[in-house]
Each structure stands twice: as structure tokens, then as C-alpha cells.
Amino acid sequence: IGSLLRFSPQTQFGHRVKVEGTVTLAGRDFLYLQDATAGVEIRGDASGFSAGDRVDAIGYPTLAGRYSPVITDAEFRRLGHAGELAPKSVTADSVLQGHQDSMLVTLEGRLLTSLKTPEHESLVVQSGMRTFTAQLDTSDQGVNPLPLKQGSVLRPTGVVSTQVDPSRLYRILEEDPTGFQILLRAPEDVTILHRAPVWTVETTMSLLTMLSPIIFGVLIWVILLRRRVQRQMADLRKAA
């Protein structure tokens, strides 16, 4: 797979190539293969494959709009089942150098927020000074949403999808990517290292918002009670 990275944007991709590796992520019409040298996204009818399968694939490589080559119109053949690969522990800075595109990785970060659509749930995560998204396909009704709170420290594990300027062509290791996503395979790919603190600025403000009518009412009651006591004391002094 690593030999694909030697292609330049000027290369004419008119011939098919064959690669072999272990599946790290599989969808209906795509899968990611990885060997000891690199990873690659391959598009084609990938139904029936799962993580850990040993597969060879033959198809047409292309660079259009991507950081590293993608193989399209592919045909697959299952060679066996080797077991799932262990993810490589990385940092956001190293991913943004482009060395882990399409590879299975794991990294640590703090959850800033989560965004939900009918098809995906995206976690916006900060790692050091960098921000990335970890995306889970929830179009399958059997996939449960991620029960996470803002401020939790997470370790998502998934396949790197490097983001680039779509108006330019890139050759891997020569241009820095503009960002990246971690493509999650299942909710279990997100490990909670530290849960969000119970008391945060947001929870404090929410509590104050809910209690403000009560606090306002108590203050009014105290003011009225004080005036009433003052009137009663004045009446007592007059009676004396």
C-alpha cells in the first residue's frame, strides 16, 4: 500500500493496481485496508466484509480532492481473517503532518460538543491546541448514540480521514493537511478517560437561571417583611 504514496499529482491513473491488507473499517460501498506500510480507502461493493478480514483489492487509484490516493471501482477478494489490528497511539500534531492518513489510530482529547444528524454523530474534540472531529455512522438503527457530556476526556479510536483544500491536489508528505476526522466503527471505539466534572460554568449558570425566580421571590418577601416589622415597631412606640 505504501507504494501508492509515491504517485505525484501529475501521474496518469489509467491502470489498475492491486493491494492487499487487513480491513480496519468497512461500509456498504467502501472499506479501509492497512498493511505494515500504510492505509488506503478503497471504494466498491464492500458488503459482507468486516474489520480484521484479510483482503486483496484491485481498482483504479485517484488523487482528486484527496490528500492521499483512493482506489475506486474496486473488486475485492477475501483471503481469510487475521483479527483486528491494534491502533497506533498518536497526537493531533502528528496526524496533521499527514503520516497517518487512512490508518487506524487512537488519541486523547477533551470533548467540546457533539453534533447529531439522522446519519452521523460527530464529536468535536480538542487535543492540545488542535481540534478534530470523531464521527460515528448512526444510519444503522442498531447503533446507539454516544452518551457523552461536554468536558469529558476521551480516547477515540478509528481511521484517519485527512481533510484538504478540495481546490488543490496534494502529494502525501509534501503538503500539510488542513484538518482531519477520526472515523469511528462503533460506540465502543470511544473510551472515557475522565468524566466531565459535575459542576461546570454551564451547570452553574443553568442552576442560577432555574433558581433566579425563587431567589427574587425570597428577596421581595424579605423586603416586605422588613417593612411590616418597621411599621409594627412604629405603632408600638406611638402606643407607648
PDB file of N, CA, C and O in Angstrom, residues 92-158:
ATOM      1  N   ALA A  92      -2.513  14.763  17.813  1.00  0.00           N
ATOM      2  CA  ALA A  92      -3.147  15.531  16.741  1.00  0.00           C
ATOM      3  C   ALA A  92      -2.099  16.198  15.857  1.00  0.00           C
ATOM      4  O   ALA A  92      -2.260  16.283  14.636  1.00  0.00           O
ATOM      5  N   ASP A  93      -1.005  16.659  16.469  1.00  0.00           N
ATOM      6  CA  ASP A  93       0.046  17.298  15.676  1.00  0.00           C
ATOM      7  C   ASP A  93       0.661  16.330  14.674  1.00  0.00           C
ATOM      8  O   ASP A  93       0.924  16.692  13.522  1.00  0.00           O
ATOM      9  N   SER A  94       0.893  15.086  15.094  1.00  0.00           N
ATOM     10  CA  SER A  94       1.498  14.119  14.171  1.00  0.00           C
ATOM     11  C   SER A  94       0.539  13.752  13.048  1.00  0.00           C
ATOM     12  O   SER A  94       0.956  13.555  11.902  1.00  0.00           O
ATOM     13  N   VAL A  95      -0.759  13.672  13.351  1.00  0.00           N
ATOM     14  CA  VAL A  95      -1.736  13.382  12.302  1.00  0.00           C
ATOM     15  C   VAL A  95      -1.750  14.495  11.266  1.00  0.00           C
ATOM     16  O   VAL A  95      -1.839  14.251  10.060  1.00  0.00           O
ATOM     17  N   LEU A  96      -1.613  15.739  11.725  1.00  0.00           N
ATOM     18  CA  LEU A  96      -1.641  16.874  10.802  1.00  0.00           C
ATOM     19  C   LEU A  96      -0.355  17.008   9.997  1.00  0.00           C
ATOM     20  O   LEU A  96      -0.268  17.873   9.129  1.00  0.00           O
ATOM     21  N   GLN A  97       0.619  16.172  10.264  1.00  0.00           N
ATOM     22  CA  GLN A  97       1.784  16.093   9.383  1.00  0.00           C
ATOM     23  C   GLN A  97       1.533  15.151   8.213  1.00  0.00           C
ATOM     24  O   GLN A  97       2.354  15.055   7.305  1.00  0.00           O
ATOM     25  N   GLY A  98       0.393  14.454   8.238  1.00  0.00           N
ATOM     26  CA  GLY A  98      -0.020  13.635   7.109  1.00  0.00           C
ATOM     27  C   GLY A  98       0.468  12.215   7.105  1.00  0.00           C
ATOM     28  O   GLY A  98       0.233  11.483   6.147  1.00  0.00           O
ATOM     29  N   HIS A  99       1.102  11.752   8.185  1.00  0.00           N
ATOM     30  CA  HIS A  99       1.719  10.427   8.142  1.00  0.00           C
ATOM     31  C   HIS A  99       0.734   9.299   8.430  1.00  0.00           C
ATOM     32  O   HIS A  99       1.056   8.136   8.182  1.00  0.00           O
ATOM     33  N   GLN A 100      -0.436   9.596   8.993  1.00  0.00           N
ATOM     34  CA  GLN A 100      -1.366   8.521   9.385  1.00  0.00           C
ATOM     35  C   GLN A 100      -2.663   8.512   8.578  1.00  0.00           C
ATOM     36  O   GLN A 100      -3.643   7.910   9.010  1.00  0.00           O
ATOM     37  N   ASP A 101      -2.691   9.160   7.437  1.00  0.00           N
ATOM     38  CA  ASP A 101      -3.924   9.184   6.658  1.00  0.00           C
ATOM     39  C   ASP A 101      -4.369   7.764   6.318  1.00  0.00           C
ATOM     40  O   ASP A 101      -3.575   6.923   5.886  1.00  0.00           O
ATOM     41  N   SER A 102      -5.670   7.487   6.564  1.00  0.00           N
ATOM     42  CA  SER A 102      -6.305   6.195   6.264  1.00  0.00           C
ATOM     43  C   SER A 102      -5.808   5.067   7.157  1.00  0.00           C
ATOM     44  O   SER A 102      -6.042   3.891   6.847  1.00  0.00           O
ATOM     45  N   MET A 103      -5.173   5.382   8.276  1.00  0.00           N
ATOM     46  CA  MET A 103      -4.668   4.352   9.183  1.00  0.00           C
ATOM     47  C   MET A 103      -5.457   4.357  10.488  1.00  0.00           C
ATOM     48  O   MET A 103      -6.061   5.362  10.870  1.00  0.00           O
ATOM     49  N   LEU A 104      -5.448   3.220  11.163  1.00  0.00           N
ATOM     50  CA  LEU A 104      -6.155   3.056  12.423  1.00  0.00           C
ATOM     51  C   LEU A 104      -5.312   3.629  13.560  1.00  0.00           C
ATOM     52  O   LEU A 104      -4.190   3.185  13.787  1.00  0.00           O
ATOM     53  N   VAL A 105      -5.869   4.628  14.266  1.00  0.00           N
ATOM     54  CA  VAL A 105      -5.114   5.320  15.310  1.00  0.00           C
ATOM     55  C   VAL A 105      -5.992   5.506  16.541  1.00  0.00           C
ATOM     56  O   VAL A 105      -7.214   5.330  16.498  1.00  0.00           O
ATOM     57  N   THR A 106      -5.356   5.930  17.618  1.00  0.00           N
ATOM     58  CA  THR A 106      -6.068   6.323  18.824  1.00  0.00           C
ATOM     59  C   THR A 106      -5.355   7.532  19.413  1.00  0.00           C
ATOM     60  O   THR A 106      -4.120   7.615  19.355  1.00  0.00           O
ATOM     61  N   LEU A 107      -6.126   8.494  19.938  1.00  0.00           N
ATOM     62  CA  LEU A 107      -5.537   9.686  20.534  1.00  0.00           C
ATOM     63  C   LEU A 107      -6.483  10.247  21.583  1.00  0.00           C
ATOM     64  O   LEU A 107      -7.665   9.912  21.635  1.00  0.00           O
ATOM     65  N   GLU A 108      -5.945  11.110  22.423  1.00  0.00           N
ATOM     66  CA  GLU A 108      -6.681  11.623  23.575  1.00  0.00           C
ATOM     67  C   GLU A 108      -7.106  13.063  23.331  1.00  0.00           C
ATOM     68  O   GLU A 108      -6.404  13.830  22.662  1.00  0.00           O
ATOM     69  N   GLY A 109      -8.258  13.442  23.876  1.00  0.00           N
ATOM     70  CA  GLY A 109      -8.718  14.818  23.761  1.00  0.00           C
ATOM     71  C   GLY A 109      -9.907  15.074  24.670  1.00  0.00           C
ATOM     72  O   GLY A 109     -10.466  14.156  25.275  1.00  0.00           O
ATOM     73  N   ARG A 110     -10.303  16.342  24.755  1.00  0.00           N
ATOM     74  CA  ARG A 110     -11.427  16.755  25.590  1.00  0.00           C
ATOM     75  C   ARG A 110     -12.623  17.108  24.708  1.00  0.00           C
ATOM     76  O   ARG A 110     -12.484  17.835  23.732  1.00  0.00           O
ATOM     77  N   LEU A 111     -13.783  16.580  25.067  1.00  0.00           N
ATOM     78  CA  LEU A 111     -14.988  16.809  24.277  1.00  0.00           C
ATOM     79  C   LEU A 111     -15.467  18.244  24.446  1.00  0.00           C
ATOM     80  O   LEU A 111     -15.739  18.698  25.553  1.00  0.00           O
ATOM     81  N   LEU A 112     -15.587  18.965  23.313  1.00  0.00           N
ATOM     82  CA  LEU A 112     -16.107  20.322  23.333  1.00  0.00           C
ATOM     83  C   LEU A 112     -17.613  20.341  23.131  1.00  0.00           C
ATOM     84  O   LEU A 112     -18.340  21.049  23.823  1.00  0.00           O
ATOM     85  N   THR A 113     -18.093  19.560  22.165  1.00  0.00           N
ATOM     86  CA  THR A 113     -19.522  19.470  21.909  1.00  0.00           C
ATOM     87  C   THR A 113     -19.776  18.272  21.011  1.00  0.00           C
ATOM     88  O   THR A 113     -18.838  17.651  20.489  1.00  0.00           O
ATOM     89  N   SER A 114     -21.027  17.942  20.824  1.00  0.00           N
ATOM     90  CA  SER A 114     -21.404  16.867  19.903  1.00  0.00           C
ATOM     91  C   SER A 114     -22.512  17.369  18.980  1.00  0.00           C
ATOM     92  O   SER A 114     -23.379  18.141  19.399  1.00  0.00           O
ATOM     93  N   LEU A 115     -22.456  16.920  17.741  1.00  0.00           N
ATOM     94  CA  LEU A 115     -23.421  17.333  16.721  1.00  0.00           C
ATOM     95  C   LEU A 115     -24.091  16.086  16.163  1.00  0.00           C
ATOM     96  O   LEU A 115     -23.408  15.129  15.777  1.00  0.00           O
ATOM     97  N   LYS A 116     -25.408  16.085  16.097  1.00  0.00           N
ATOM     98  CA  LYS A 116     -26.153  14.902  15.661  1.00  0.00           C
ATOM     99  C   LYS A 116     -26.962  15.222  14.414  1.00  0.00           C
ATOM    100  O   LYS A 116     -27.601  16.263  14.311  1.00  0.00           O
ATOM    101  N   THR A 117     -26.923  14.300  13.460  1.00  0.00           N
ATOM    102  CA  THR A 117     -27.786  14.321  12.288  1.00  0.00           C
ATOM    103  C   THR A 117     -28.427  12.939  12.185  1.00  0.00           C
ATOM    104  O   THR A 117     -28.042  12.019  12.919  1.00  0.00           O
ATOM    105  N   PRO A 118     -29.409  12.758  11.293  1.00  0.00           N
ATOM    106  CA  PRO A 118     -30.009  11.424  11.175  1.00  0.00           C
ATOM    107  C   PRO A 118     -29.018  10.331  10.794  1.00  0.00           C
ATOM    108  O   PRO A 118     -29.278   9.154  11.066  1.00  0.00           O
ATOM    109  N   GLU A 119     -27.903  10.702  10.178  1.00  0.00           N
ATOM    110  CA  GLU A 119     -26.970   9.691   9.687  1.00  0.00           C
ATOM    111  C   GLU A 119     -25.667   9.615  10.471  1.00  0.00           C
ATOM    112  O   GLU A 119     -24.978   8.591  10.431  1.00  0.00           O
ATOM    113  N   HIS A 120     -25.288  10.697  11.162  1.00  0.00           N
ATOM    114  CA  HIS A 120     -23.993  10.719  11.834  1.00  0.00           C
ATOM    115  C   HIS A 120     -24.094  11.407  13.190  1.00  0.00           C
ATOM    116  O   HIS A 120     -24.961  12.251  13.420  1.00  0.00           O
ATOM    117  N   GLU A 121     -23.179  11.027  14.063  1.00  0.00           N
ATOM    118  CA  GLU A 121     -22.937  11.790  15.277  1.00  0.00           C
ATOM    119  C   GLU A 121     -21.464  12.180  15.269  1.00  0.00           C
ATOM    120  O   GLU A 121     -20.585  11.326  15.109  1.00  0.00           O
ATOM    121  N   SER A 122     -21.203  13.470  15.393  1.00  0.00           N
ATOM    122  CA  SER A 122     -19.841  13.977  15.332  1.00  0.00           C
ATOM    123  C   SER A 122     -19.464  14.576  16.678  1.00  0.00           C
ATOM    124  O   SER A 122     -20.182  15.415  17.223  1.00  0.00           O
ATOM    125  N   LEU A 123     -18.339  14.131  17.207  1.00  0.00           N
ATOM    126  CA  LEU A 123     -17.795  14.666  18.447  1.00  0.00           C
ATOM    127  C   LEU A 123     -16.698  15.667  18.099  1.00  0.00           C
ATOM    128  O   LEU A 123     -15.766  15.330  17.365  1.00  0.00           O
ATOM    129  N   VAL A 124     -16.827  16.887  18.587  1.00  0.00           N
ATOM    130  CA  VAL A 124     -15.791  17.897  18.383  1.00  0.00           C
ATOM    131  C   VAL A 124     -14.846  17.805  19.581  1.00  0.00           C
ATOM    132  O   VAL A 124     -15.251  18.042  20.723  1.00  0.00           O
ATOM    133  N   VAL A 125     -13.601  17.455  19.318  1.00  0.00           N
ATOM    134  CA  VAL A 125     -12.635  17.130  20.367  1.00  0.00           C
ATOM    135  C   VAL A 125     -11.423  18.049  20.247  1.00  0.00           C
ATOM    136  O   VAL A 125     -10.927  18.291  19.144  1.00  0.00           O
ATOM    137  N   GLN A 126     -10.955  18.535  21.380  1.00  0.00           N
ATOM    138  CA  GLN A 126      -9.733  19.337  21.417  1.00  0.00           C
ATOM    139  C   GLN A 126      -8.609  18.498  21.983  1.00  0.00           C
ATOM    140  O   GLN A 126      -8.727  17.887  23.042  1.00  0.00           O
ATOM    141  N   SER A 127      -7.503  18.465  21.255  1.00  0.00           N
ATOM    142  CA  SER A 127      -6.307  17.741  21.687  1.00  0.00           C
ATOM    143  C   SER A 127      -5.135  18.711  21.623  1.00  0.00           C
ATOM    144  O   SER A 127      -4.687  19.070  20.533  1.00  0.00           O
ATOM    145  N   GLY A 128      -4.669  19.150  22.795  1.00  0.00           N
ATOM    146  CA  GLY A 128      -3.644  20.179  22.809  1.00  0.00           C
ATOM    147  C   GLY A 128      -4.218  21.462  22.237  1.00  0.00           C
ATOM    148  O   GLY A 128      -5.272  21.934  22.656  1.00  0.00           O
ATOM    149  N   MET A 129      -3.541  22.029  21.240  1.00  0.00           N
ATOM    150  CA  MET A 129      -4.014  23.244  20.582  1.00  0.00           C
ATOM    151  C   MET A 129      -4.828  22.929  19.328  1.00  0.00           C
ATOM    152  O   MET A 129      -5.280  23.837  18.638  1.00  0.00           O
ATOM    153  N   ARG A 130      -5.032  21.645  19.040  1.00  0.00           N
ATOM    154  CA  ARG A 130      -5.724  21.245  17.812  1.00  0.00           C
ATOM    155  C   ARG A 130      -7.145  20.797  18.118  1.00  0.00           C
ATOM    156  O   ARG A 130      -7.451  20.327  19.219  1.00  0.00           O
ATOM    157  N   THR A 131      -8.015  20.914  17.103  1.00  0.00           N
ATOM    158  CA  THR A 131      -9.391  20.449  17.209  1.00  0.00           C
ATOM    159  C   THR A 131      -9.689  19.530  16.030  1.00  0.00           C
ATOM    160  O   THR A 131      -9.317  19.824  14.897  1.00  0.00           O
ATOM    161  N   PHE A 132     -10.352  18.424  16.313  1.00  0.00           N
ATOM    162  CA  PHE A 132     -10.740  17.491  15.256  1.00  0.00           C
ATOM    163  C   PHE A 132     -12.118  16.940  15.597  1.00  0.00           C
ATOM    164  O   PHE A 132     -12.669  17.182  16.679  1.00  0.00           O
ATOM    165  N   THR A 133     -12.698  16.184  14.657  1.00  0.00           N
ATOM    166  CA  THR A 133     -13.989  15.545  14.893  1.00  0.00           C
ATOM    167  C   THR A 133     -13.827  14.031  14.839  1.00  0.00           C
ATOM    168  O   THR A 133     -13.045  13.509  14.035  1.00  0.00           O
ATOM    169  N   ALA A 134     -14.555  13.363  15.696  1.00  0.00           N
ATOM    170  CA  ALA A 134     -14.656  11.897  15.666  1.00  0.00           C
ATOM    171  C   ALA A 134     -16.078  11.574  15.246  1.00  0.00           C
ATOM    172  O   ALA A 134     -17.041  11.955  15.931  1.00  0.00           O
ATOM    173  N   GLN A 135     -16.243  10.896  14.120  1.00  0.00           N
ATOM    174  CA  GLN A 135     -17.565  10.718  13.511  1.00  0.00           C
ATOM    175  C   GLN A 135     -17.994   9.261  13.541  1.00  0.00           C
ATOM    176  O   GLN A 135     -17.245   8.361  13.175  1.00  0.00           O
ATOM    177  N   LEU A 136     -19.248   9.054  13.991  1.00  0.00           N
ATOM    178  CA  LEU A 136     -19.835   7.712  14.035  1.00  0.00           C
ATOM    179  C   LEU A 136     -21.035   7.666  13.109  1.00  0.00           C
ATOM    180  O   LEU A 136     -21.904   8.547  13.157  1.00  0.00           O
ATOM    181  N   ASP A 137     -21.088   6.642  12.251  1.00  0.00           N
ATOM    182  CA  ASP A 137     -22.231   6.442  11.366  1.00  0.00           C
ATOM    183  C   ASP A 137     -23.373   5.854  12.191  1.00  0.00           C
ATOM    184  O   ASP A 137     -23.275   4.742  12.709  1.00  0.00           O
ATOM    185  N   THR A 138     -24.471   6.615  12.321  1.00  0.00           N
ATOM    186  CA  THR A 138     -25.622   6.156  13.097  1.00  0.00           C
ATOM    187  C   THR A 138     -26.825   5.859  12.205  1.00  0.00           C
ATOM    188  O   THR A 138     -27.945   5.745  12.694  1.00  0.00           O
ATOM    189  N   SER A 139     -26.611   5.749  10.888  1.00  0.00           N
ATOM    190  CA  SER A 139     -27.715   5.456   9.980  1.00  0.00           C
ATOM    191  C   SER A 139     -28.277   4.058  10.229  1.00  0.00           C
ATOM    192  O   SER A 139     -29.450   3.795   9.972  1.00  0.00           O
ATOM    193  N   ASP A 140     -27.433   3.157  10.738  1.00  0.00           N
ATOM    194  CA  ASP A 140     -27.899   1.838  11.138  1.00  0.00           C
ATOM    195  C   ASP A 140     -28.691   1.991  12.432  1.00  0.00           C
ATOM    196  O   ASP A 140     -28.175   2.485  13.435  1.00  0.00           O
ATOM    197  N   GLN A 141     -29.949   1.553  12.449  1.00  0.00           N
ATOM    198  CA  GLN A 141     -30.799   1.743  13.613  1.00  0.00           C
ATOM    199  C   GLN A 141     -30.306   0.971  14.826  1.00  0.00           C
ATOM    200  O   GLN A 141     -30.734   1.227  15.950  1.00  0.00           O
ATOM    201  N   GLY A 142     -29.394   0.030  14.625  1.00  0.00           N
ATOM    202  CA  GLY A 142     -28.859  -0.715  15.755  1.00  0.00           C
ATOM    203  C   GLY A 142     -27.747   0.001  16.487  1.00  0.00           C
ATOM    204  O   GLY A 142     -27.270  -0.472  17.515  1.00  0.00           O
ATOM    205  N   VAL A 143     -27.309   1.150  15.969  1.00  0.00           N
ATOM    206  CA  VAL A 143     -26.220   1.905  16.591  1.00  0.00           C
ATOM    207  C   VAL A 143     -26.814   2.921  17.551  1.00  0.00           C
ATOM    208  O   VAL A 143     -27.615   3.770  17.165  1.00  0.00           O
ATOM    209  N   ASN A 144     -26.423   2.840  18.814  1.00  0.00           N
ATOM    210  CA  ASN A 144     -26.926   3.770  19.818  1.00  0.00           C
ATOM    211  C   ASN A 144     -26.085   5.039  19.834  1.00  0.00           C
ATOM    212  O   ASN A 144     -24.882   5.005  19.574  1.00  0.00           O
ATOM    213  N   PRO A 145     -26.696   6.185  20.156  1.00  0.00           N
ATOM    214  CA  PRO A 145     -25.912   7.427  20.265  1.00  0.00           C
ATOM    215  C   PRO A 145     -24.923   7.345  21.420  1.00  0.00           C
ATOM    216  O   PRO A 145     -25.074   6.544  22.346  1.00  0.00           O
ATOM    217  N   LEU A 146     -23.903   8.183  21.341  1.00  0.00           N
ATOM    218  CA  LEU A 146     -22.852   8.178  22.344  1.00  0.00           C
ATOM    219  C   LEU A 146     -23.291   8.977  23.575  1.00  0.00           C
ATOM    220  O   LEU A 146     -23.586  10.163  23.466  1.00  0.00           O
ATOM    221  N   PRO A 147     -23.339   8.351  24.774  1.00  0.00           N
ATOM    222  CA  PRO A 147     -23.793   9.057  25.981  1.00  0.00           C
ATOM    223  C   PRO A 147     -22.642   9.830  26.626  1.00  0.00           C
ATOM    224  O   PRO A 147     -22.096   9.430  27.652  1.00  0.00           O
ATOM    225  N   LEU A 148     -22.293  10.962  26.033  1.00  0.00           N
ATOM    226  CA  LEU A 148     -21.128  11.709  26.489  1.00  0.00           C
ATOM    227  C   LEU A 148     -21.525  13.124  26.880  1.00  0.00           C
ATOM    228  O   LEU A 148     -22.480  13.685  26.343  1.00  0.00           O
ATOM    229  N   LYS A 149     -20.767  13.697  27.821  1.00  0.00           N
ATOM    230  CA  LYS A 149     -21.014  15.059  28.267  1.00  0.00           C
ATOM    231  C   LYS A 149     -19.828  15.945  27.916  1.00  0.00           C
ATOM    232  O   LYS A 149     -18.681  15.493  27.907  1.00  0.00           O
ATOM    233  N   GLN A 150     -20.126  17.202  27.651  1.00  0.00           N
ATOM    234  CA  GLN A 150     -19.082  18.167  27.353  1.00  0.00           C
ATOM    235  C   GLN A 150     -18.100  18.248  28.525  1.00  0.00           C
ATOM    236  O   GLN A 150     -18.486  18.240  29.677  1.00  0.00           O
ATOM    237  N   GLY A 151     -16.806  18.310  28.164  1.00  0.00           N
ATOM    238  CA  GLY A 151     -15.768  18.391  29.178  1.00  0.00           C
ATOM    239  C   GLY A 151     -15.141  17.052  29.518  1.00  0.00           C
ATOM    240  O   GLY A 151     -14.107  17.011  30.190  1.00  0.00           O
ATOM    241  N   SER A 152     -15.753  15.949  29.058  1.00  0.00           N
ATOM    242  CA  SER A 152     -15.169  14.628  29.305  1.00  0.00           C
ATOM    243  C   SER A 152     -13.868  14.469  28.532  1.00  0.00           C
ATOM    244  O   SER A 152     -13.737  14.952  27.406  1.00  0.00           O
ATOM    245  N   VAL A 153     -12.906  13.780  29.129  1.00  0.00           N
ATOM    246  CA  VAL A 153     -11.654  13.465  28.449  1.00  0.00           C
ATOM    247  C   VAL A 153     -11.814  12.088  27.810  1.00  0.00           C
ATOM    248  O   VAL A 153     -12.113  11.102  28.490  1.00  0.00           O
ATOM    249  N   LEU A 154     -11.615  12.029  26.488  1.00  0.00           N
ATOM    250  CA  LEU A 154     -11.901  10.834  25.708  1.00  0.00           C
ATOM    251  C   LEU A 154     -10.652  10.301  25.024  1.00  0.00           C
ATOM    252  O   LEU A 154      -9.675  11.017  24.829  1.00  0.00           O
ATOM    253  N   ARG A 155     -10.743   9.034  24.632  1.00  0.00           N
ATOM    254  CA  ARG A 155      -9.742   8.439  23.739  1.00  0.00           C
ATOM    255  C   ARG A 155     -10.485   7.753  22.602  1.00  0.00           C
ATOM    256  O   ARG A 155     -10.824   6.567  22.689  1.00  0.00           O
ATOM    257  N   PRO A 156     -10.780   8.500  21.517  1.00  0.00           N
ATOM    258  CA  PRO A 156     -11.425   7.864  20.366  1.00  0.00           C
ATOM    259  C   PRO A 156     -10.422   7.039  19.555  1.00  0.00           C
ATOM    260  O   PRO A 156      -9.255   7.403  19.428  1.00  0.00           O
ATOM    261  N   THR A 157     -10.910   5.939  19.013  1.00  0.00           N
ATOM    262  CA  THR A 157     -10.104   5.058  18.160  1.00  0.00           C
ATOM    263  C   THR A 157     -10.824   4.890  16.828  1.00  0.00           C
ATOM    264  O   THR A 157     -12.020   4.571  16.802  1.00  0.00           O
ATOM    265  N   GLY A 158     -10.112   5.124  15.735  1.00  0.00           N
ATOM    266  CA  GLY A 158     -10.731   4.982  14.430  1.00  0.00           C
ATOM    267  C   GLY A 158      -9.739   5.243  13.319  1.00  0.00           C
ATOM    268  O   GLY A 158      -8.533   5.361  13.539  1.00  0.00           O
TER     269      GLY A 158
END
